[in-house]
Coordinates of C-alpha atoms in Angstrom, one line a residue:
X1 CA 107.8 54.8 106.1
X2 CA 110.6 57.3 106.4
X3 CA 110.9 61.0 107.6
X4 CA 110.3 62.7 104.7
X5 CA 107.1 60.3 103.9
X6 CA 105.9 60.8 107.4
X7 CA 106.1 64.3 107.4
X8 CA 104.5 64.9 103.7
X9 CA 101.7 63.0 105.0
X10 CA 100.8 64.8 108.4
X11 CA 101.1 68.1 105.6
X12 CA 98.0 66.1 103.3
X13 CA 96.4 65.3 107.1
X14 CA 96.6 69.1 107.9
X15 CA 94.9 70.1 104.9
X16 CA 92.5 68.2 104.7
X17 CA 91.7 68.4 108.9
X18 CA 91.5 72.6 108.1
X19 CA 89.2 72.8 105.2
X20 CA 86.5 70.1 106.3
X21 CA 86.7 69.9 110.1
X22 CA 86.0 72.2 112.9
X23 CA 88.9 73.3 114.1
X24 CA 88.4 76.7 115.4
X25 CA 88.6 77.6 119.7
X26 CA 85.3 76.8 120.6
X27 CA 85.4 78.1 124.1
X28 CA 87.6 81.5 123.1
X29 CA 87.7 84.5 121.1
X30 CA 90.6 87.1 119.9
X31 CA 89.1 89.5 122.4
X32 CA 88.5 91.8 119.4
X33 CA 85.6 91.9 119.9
X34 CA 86.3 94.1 123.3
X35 CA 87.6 96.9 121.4
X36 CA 85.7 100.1 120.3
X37 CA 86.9 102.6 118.0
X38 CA 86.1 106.0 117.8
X39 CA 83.3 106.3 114.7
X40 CA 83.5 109.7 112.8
X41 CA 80.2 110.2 111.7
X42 CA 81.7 113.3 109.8
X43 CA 84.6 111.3 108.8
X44 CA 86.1 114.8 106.8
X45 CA 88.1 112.8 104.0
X46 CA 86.5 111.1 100.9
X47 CA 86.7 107.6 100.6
X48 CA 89.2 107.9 97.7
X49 CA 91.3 109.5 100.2
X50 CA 92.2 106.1 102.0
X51 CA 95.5 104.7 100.8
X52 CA 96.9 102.1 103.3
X53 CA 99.8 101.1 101.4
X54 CA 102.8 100.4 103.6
X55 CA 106.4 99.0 103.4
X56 CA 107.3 95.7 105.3
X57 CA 110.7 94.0 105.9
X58 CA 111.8 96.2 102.7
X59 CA 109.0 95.1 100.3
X60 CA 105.9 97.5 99.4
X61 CA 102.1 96.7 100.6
X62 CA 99.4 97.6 98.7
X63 CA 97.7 97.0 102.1
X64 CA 98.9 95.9 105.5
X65 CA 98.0 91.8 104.6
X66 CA 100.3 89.3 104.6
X67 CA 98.8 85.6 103.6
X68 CA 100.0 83.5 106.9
X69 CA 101.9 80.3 106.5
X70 CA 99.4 77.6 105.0
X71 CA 101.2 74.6 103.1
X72 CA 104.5 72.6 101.8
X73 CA 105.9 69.6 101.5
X74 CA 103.6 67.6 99.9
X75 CA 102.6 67.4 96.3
X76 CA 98.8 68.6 96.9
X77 CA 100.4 72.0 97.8
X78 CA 102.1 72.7 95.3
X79 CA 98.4 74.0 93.3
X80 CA 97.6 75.8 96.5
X81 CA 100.6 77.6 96.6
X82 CA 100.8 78.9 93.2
X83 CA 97.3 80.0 93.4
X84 CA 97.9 82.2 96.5
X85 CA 101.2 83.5 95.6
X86 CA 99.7 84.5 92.0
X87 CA 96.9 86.4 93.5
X88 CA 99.5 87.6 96.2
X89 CA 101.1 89.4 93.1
X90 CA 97.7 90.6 91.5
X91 CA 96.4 92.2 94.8
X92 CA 100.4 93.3 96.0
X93 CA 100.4 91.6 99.2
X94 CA 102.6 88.9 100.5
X95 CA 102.5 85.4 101.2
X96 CA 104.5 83.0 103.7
X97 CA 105.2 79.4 103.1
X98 CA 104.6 76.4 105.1
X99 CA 107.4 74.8 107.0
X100 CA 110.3 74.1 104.7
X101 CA 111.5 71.1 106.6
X102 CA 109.9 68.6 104.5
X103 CA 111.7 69.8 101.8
X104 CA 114.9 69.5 103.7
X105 CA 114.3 66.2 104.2
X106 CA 113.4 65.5 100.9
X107 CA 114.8 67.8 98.1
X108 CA 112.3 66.2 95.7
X109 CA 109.4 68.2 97.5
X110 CA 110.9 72.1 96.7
X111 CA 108.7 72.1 93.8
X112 CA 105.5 72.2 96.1
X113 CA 107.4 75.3 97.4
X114 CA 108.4 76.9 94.7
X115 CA 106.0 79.5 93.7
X116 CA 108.4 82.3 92.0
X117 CA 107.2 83.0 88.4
X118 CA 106.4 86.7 86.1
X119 CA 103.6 87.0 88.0
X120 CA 105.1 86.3 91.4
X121 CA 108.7 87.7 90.8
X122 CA 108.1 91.1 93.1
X123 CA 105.7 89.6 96.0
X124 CA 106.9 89.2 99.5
X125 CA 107.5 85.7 100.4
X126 CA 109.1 84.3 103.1
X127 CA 110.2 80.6 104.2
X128 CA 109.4 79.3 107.4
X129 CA 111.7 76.8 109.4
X130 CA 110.5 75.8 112.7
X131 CA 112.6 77.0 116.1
X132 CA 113.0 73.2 117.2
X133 CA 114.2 72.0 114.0
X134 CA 117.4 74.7 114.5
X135 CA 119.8 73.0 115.9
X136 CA 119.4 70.2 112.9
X137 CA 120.2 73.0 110.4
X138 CA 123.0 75.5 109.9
X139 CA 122.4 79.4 108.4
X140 CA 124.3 78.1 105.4
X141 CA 122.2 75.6 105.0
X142 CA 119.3 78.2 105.4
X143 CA 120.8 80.5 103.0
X144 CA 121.3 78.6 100.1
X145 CA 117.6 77.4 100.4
X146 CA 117.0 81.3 100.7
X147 CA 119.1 81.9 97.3
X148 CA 117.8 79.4 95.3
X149 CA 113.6 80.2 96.6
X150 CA 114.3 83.8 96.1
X151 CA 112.9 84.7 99.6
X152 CA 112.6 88.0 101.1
X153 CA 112.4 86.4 104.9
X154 CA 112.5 83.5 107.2
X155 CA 109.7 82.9 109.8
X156 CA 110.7 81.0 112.6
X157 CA 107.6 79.3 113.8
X158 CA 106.9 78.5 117.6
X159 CA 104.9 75.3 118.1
X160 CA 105.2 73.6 121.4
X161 CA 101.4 72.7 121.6
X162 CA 101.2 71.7 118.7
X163 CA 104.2 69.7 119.4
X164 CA 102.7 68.7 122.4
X165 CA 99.6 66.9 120.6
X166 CA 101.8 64.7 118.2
X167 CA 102.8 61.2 118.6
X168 CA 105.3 61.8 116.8
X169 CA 106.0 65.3 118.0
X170 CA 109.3 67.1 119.3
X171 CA 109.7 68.8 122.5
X172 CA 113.4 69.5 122.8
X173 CA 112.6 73.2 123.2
X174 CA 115.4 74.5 125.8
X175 CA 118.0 77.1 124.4
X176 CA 116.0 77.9 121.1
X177 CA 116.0 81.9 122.0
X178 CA 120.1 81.6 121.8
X179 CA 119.6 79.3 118.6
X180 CA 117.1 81.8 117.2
X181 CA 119.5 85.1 118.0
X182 CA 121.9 83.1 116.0
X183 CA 120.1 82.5 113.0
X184 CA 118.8 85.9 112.9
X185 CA 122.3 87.2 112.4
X186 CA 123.9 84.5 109.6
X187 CA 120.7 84.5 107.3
X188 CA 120.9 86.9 104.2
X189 CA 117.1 88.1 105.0
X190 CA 115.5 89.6 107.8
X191 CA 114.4 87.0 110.1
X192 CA 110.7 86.9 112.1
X193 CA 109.4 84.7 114.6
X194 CA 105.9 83.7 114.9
X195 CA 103.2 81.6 116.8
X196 CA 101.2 79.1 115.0
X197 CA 97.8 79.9 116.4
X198 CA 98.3 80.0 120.4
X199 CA 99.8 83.5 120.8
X200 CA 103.1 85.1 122.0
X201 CA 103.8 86.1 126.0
X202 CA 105.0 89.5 127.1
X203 CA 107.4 87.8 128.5
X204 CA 109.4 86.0 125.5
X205 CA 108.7 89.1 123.7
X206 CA 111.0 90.6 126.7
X207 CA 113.5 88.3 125.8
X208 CA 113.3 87.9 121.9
X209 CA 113.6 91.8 121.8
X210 CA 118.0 90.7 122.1
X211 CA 118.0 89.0 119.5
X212 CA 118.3 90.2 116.2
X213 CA 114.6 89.2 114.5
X214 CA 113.1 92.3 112.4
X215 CA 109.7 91.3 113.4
X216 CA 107.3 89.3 115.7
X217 CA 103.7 87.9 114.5
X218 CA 102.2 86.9 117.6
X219 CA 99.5 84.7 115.6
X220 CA 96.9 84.5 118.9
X221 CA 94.3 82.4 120.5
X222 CA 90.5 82.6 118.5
X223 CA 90.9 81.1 115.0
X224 CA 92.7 77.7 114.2
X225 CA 93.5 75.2 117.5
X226 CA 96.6 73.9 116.5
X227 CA 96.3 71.4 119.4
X228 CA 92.9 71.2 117.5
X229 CA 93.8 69.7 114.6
X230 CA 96.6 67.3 115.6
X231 CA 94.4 65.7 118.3
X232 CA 91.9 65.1 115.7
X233 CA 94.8 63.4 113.6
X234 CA 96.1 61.5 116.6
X235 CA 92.3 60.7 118.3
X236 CA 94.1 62.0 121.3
X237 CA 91.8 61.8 124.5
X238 CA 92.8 64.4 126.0
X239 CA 92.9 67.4 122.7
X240 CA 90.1 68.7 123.9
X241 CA 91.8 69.4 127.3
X242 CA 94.3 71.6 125.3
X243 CA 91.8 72.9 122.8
X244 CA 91.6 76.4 123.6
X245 CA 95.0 77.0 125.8
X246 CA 96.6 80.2 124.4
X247 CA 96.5 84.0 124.8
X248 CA 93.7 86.0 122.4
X249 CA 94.9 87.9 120.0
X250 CA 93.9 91.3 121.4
X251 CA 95.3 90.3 124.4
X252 CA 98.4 89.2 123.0
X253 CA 99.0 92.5 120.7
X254 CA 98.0 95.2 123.8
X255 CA 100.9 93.1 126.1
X256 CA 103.3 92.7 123.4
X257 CA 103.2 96.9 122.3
X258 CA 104.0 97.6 125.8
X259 CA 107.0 95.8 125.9
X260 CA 108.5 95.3 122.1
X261 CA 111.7 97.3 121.4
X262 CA 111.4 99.4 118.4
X263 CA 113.0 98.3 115.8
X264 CA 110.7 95.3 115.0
X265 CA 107.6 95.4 114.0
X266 CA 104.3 93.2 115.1
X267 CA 102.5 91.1 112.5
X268 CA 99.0 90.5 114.0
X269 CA 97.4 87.3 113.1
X270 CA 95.4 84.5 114.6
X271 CA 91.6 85.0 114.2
X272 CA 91.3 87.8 112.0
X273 CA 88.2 87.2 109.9
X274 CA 87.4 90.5 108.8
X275 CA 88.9 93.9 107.7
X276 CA 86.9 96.1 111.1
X277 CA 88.9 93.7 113.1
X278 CA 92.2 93.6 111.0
X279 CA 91.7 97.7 111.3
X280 CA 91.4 97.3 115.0
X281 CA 94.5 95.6 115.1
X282 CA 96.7 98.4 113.4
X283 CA 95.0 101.0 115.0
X284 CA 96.3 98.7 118.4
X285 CA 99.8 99.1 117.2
X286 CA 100.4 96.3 114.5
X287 CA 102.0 97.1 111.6
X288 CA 101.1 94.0 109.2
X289 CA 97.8 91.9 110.1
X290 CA 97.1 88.8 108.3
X291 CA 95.4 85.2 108.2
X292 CA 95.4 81.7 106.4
X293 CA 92.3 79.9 107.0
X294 CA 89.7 81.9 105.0
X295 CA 92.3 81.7 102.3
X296 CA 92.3 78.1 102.0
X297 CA 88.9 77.6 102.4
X298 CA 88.9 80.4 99.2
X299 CA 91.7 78.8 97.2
X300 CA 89.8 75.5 97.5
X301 CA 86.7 76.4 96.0
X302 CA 88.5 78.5 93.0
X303 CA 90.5 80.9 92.1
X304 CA 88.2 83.1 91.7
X305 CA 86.9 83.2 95.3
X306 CA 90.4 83.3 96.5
X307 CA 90.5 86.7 94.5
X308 CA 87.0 88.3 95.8
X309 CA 88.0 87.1 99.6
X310 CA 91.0 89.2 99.3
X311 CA 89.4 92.4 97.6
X312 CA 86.7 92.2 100.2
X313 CA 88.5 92.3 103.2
X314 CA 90.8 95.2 101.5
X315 CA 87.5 96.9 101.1
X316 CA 86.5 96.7 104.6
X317 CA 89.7 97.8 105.7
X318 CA 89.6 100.5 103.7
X319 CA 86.0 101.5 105.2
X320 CA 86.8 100.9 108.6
X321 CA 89.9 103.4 108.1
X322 CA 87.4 106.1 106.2
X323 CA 84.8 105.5 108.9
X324 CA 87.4 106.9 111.5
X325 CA 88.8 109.4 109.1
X326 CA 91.8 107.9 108.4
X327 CA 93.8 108.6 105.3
X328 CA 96.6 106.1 106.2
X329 CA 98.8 103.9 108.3
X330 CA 100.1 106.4 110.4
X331 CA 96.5 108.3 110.8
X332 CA 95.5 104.9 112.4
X333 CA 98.5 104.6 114.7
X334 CA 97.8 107.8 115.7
X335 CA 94.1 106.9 116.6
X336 CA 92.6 106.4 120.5
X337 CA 90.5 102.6 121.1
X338 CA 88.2 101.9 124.1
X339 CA 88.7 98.7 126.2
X340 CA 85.9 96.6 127.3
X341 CA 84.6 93.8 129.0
X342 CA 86.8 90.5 129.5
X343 CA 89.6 92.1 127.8
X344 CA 90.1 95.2 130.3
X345 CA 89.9 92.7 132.9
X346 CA 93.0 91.2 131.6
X347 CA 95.7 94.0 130.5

């Protein structure tokens, strides 16, 4: 079997793994569940007052979501993707694409990428490339993938437990900060670096602030293992081990706003299964939340449901914002949160 075959069939094995096994931390949370925000039972706006449209990376929101990367690469995608990039459109959100590098291995698999179309055309969708494939790749390469996809972005995904749980896994990860400063200033599209469910360190937010990257999605410990779900593909002895190693997502996002510079913004993802905690999250300091889980799980039952998961969870965004009295994105950055329990302990 070669590369490309090998790697279009861990994307099948991935799929399937997410929507019919448990795959979740089973001994951790996002922390989320620490924070308190300050109720209004006199809220003082009327519900029709709420507008969280924002701007992201140059493309308009209708509300902070952005679909995380789900799928690529292998022809059972290619129906996912076009369902979630053409209710992307309908509800004016953005989507991000699984890693590209099966396609780069095999040309033949760009149509399970490909989701561009009239009712696509003006959604926000970024590529994704991983950090250790890099140094196999060259921004020109990169570009003219990013010309002829139409993408707004590249996400540089971080992966070294997942990495870690592969037999067939790399782990060549020295000098990728140096190879991600360089990509960040060739490609033609902003460029934003992201976790794959295990969360993001203060401390390589420290460093990735000198590079050039528009934004970080810190995509944190408390929905999808990672490690998880290739040690169930590999009957690895020791996954469950490395099951829940990673930092919560509320833990992640406080330590990350201390220290981000400011002109990049934080994605907050990994966990979020509802629109009180997405809220949470901006009122914390992100400027984008977003998940991929629930949206398979949707998209694989119908179309439909994909639709009503996505207009639900706008809807509880939008009453967790009027709850506080909060018109807008900037009325919840502007908003005080309490700390509790295990997650004051820890920031």
């Amino acid at each position: 079997m070669d590369n490309s075959a090998i790697i279009e069939k861990r994307k099948k094995e991935h799929i399937d793994l997410c929507v019919n096994s448990d795959v979740a931390f089973d001994k951790k949370t996002t922390l989320l569940e620490c924070v308190e925000l300050n109720y209004q039972a006199l809220p003082e706006i009327n519900f029709s007052d709420v507008n969280l449209s924002t701007e992201f990376l140059g493309k308009q929101f209708s509300f902070p979501f952005l679909v995380s990367a789900i799928t690529g690469g292998a022809q059972v995608s290619k129906k996912i993707n076009l369902n979630i990039a053409k209710a992307c459109g309908e509800m004016g959100i953005g989507m991000g694409l699984g890693s590209m590098r099966a396609m780069m291995e095999n040309p033949k698999l760009k149509e399970t990428y490909d989701v561009r179309s009239s009712d696509t055309k003006d959604i926000f969708l970024a590529g994704n490339i991983g950090a250790i494939q890099l140094p196999e790749y060259t921004p020109k390469q990169l570009n003219e993938i990013i010309s002829s996809m139409d993408l707004n972005a590249i996400a540089i995904h971080l992966n070294a437990a997942q990495e870690a749980m592969q037999s067939e896994g790399d782990l060549h990860f020295s000098n990728l900060i140096e190879k991600i400063d360089e990509f960040s200033k060739e490609l033609n599209v902003p460029v934003y670096v992201k976790e794959v469910g295990h969360g993001i360190s203060k401390e390589i937010v420290t460093k990735l602030n000198k590079t050039k990257i528009k934004a970080i999605d810190i995509q944190g410990a408390g929905g999808t293992s990672w490690t998880r779900v290739d040690s169930l593909r590999h009957e690895k002895s020791f996954g469950d081990v490395f099951r829940n190693v990673g930092i919560p997502t509320g833990q992640a996002l406080i330590d990350i706003k201390k220290v981000i510079s400011q002109d990049k913004q934080i994605i907050a993802s990994g966990g979020i299964r509802n629109g009180l905690d997405a809220i949470k999250c901006i009122v914390m300091g992100a400027n984008m939340v977003g998940n991929a889980l629930p949206i398979l799980k949707a998209e694989q039952k119908s179309y439909a449901d994909l639709i009503d998961y996505l207009k639900n969870f706008k809807k509880e965004m939008e009453i967790a914002s009027f709850l506080l009295g909060c018109k807008n994105i900037t009325d919840l950055h502007n908003q005080k949160y309490l700390i509790t329990g295990k997650l004051k302990e820890l920031v």
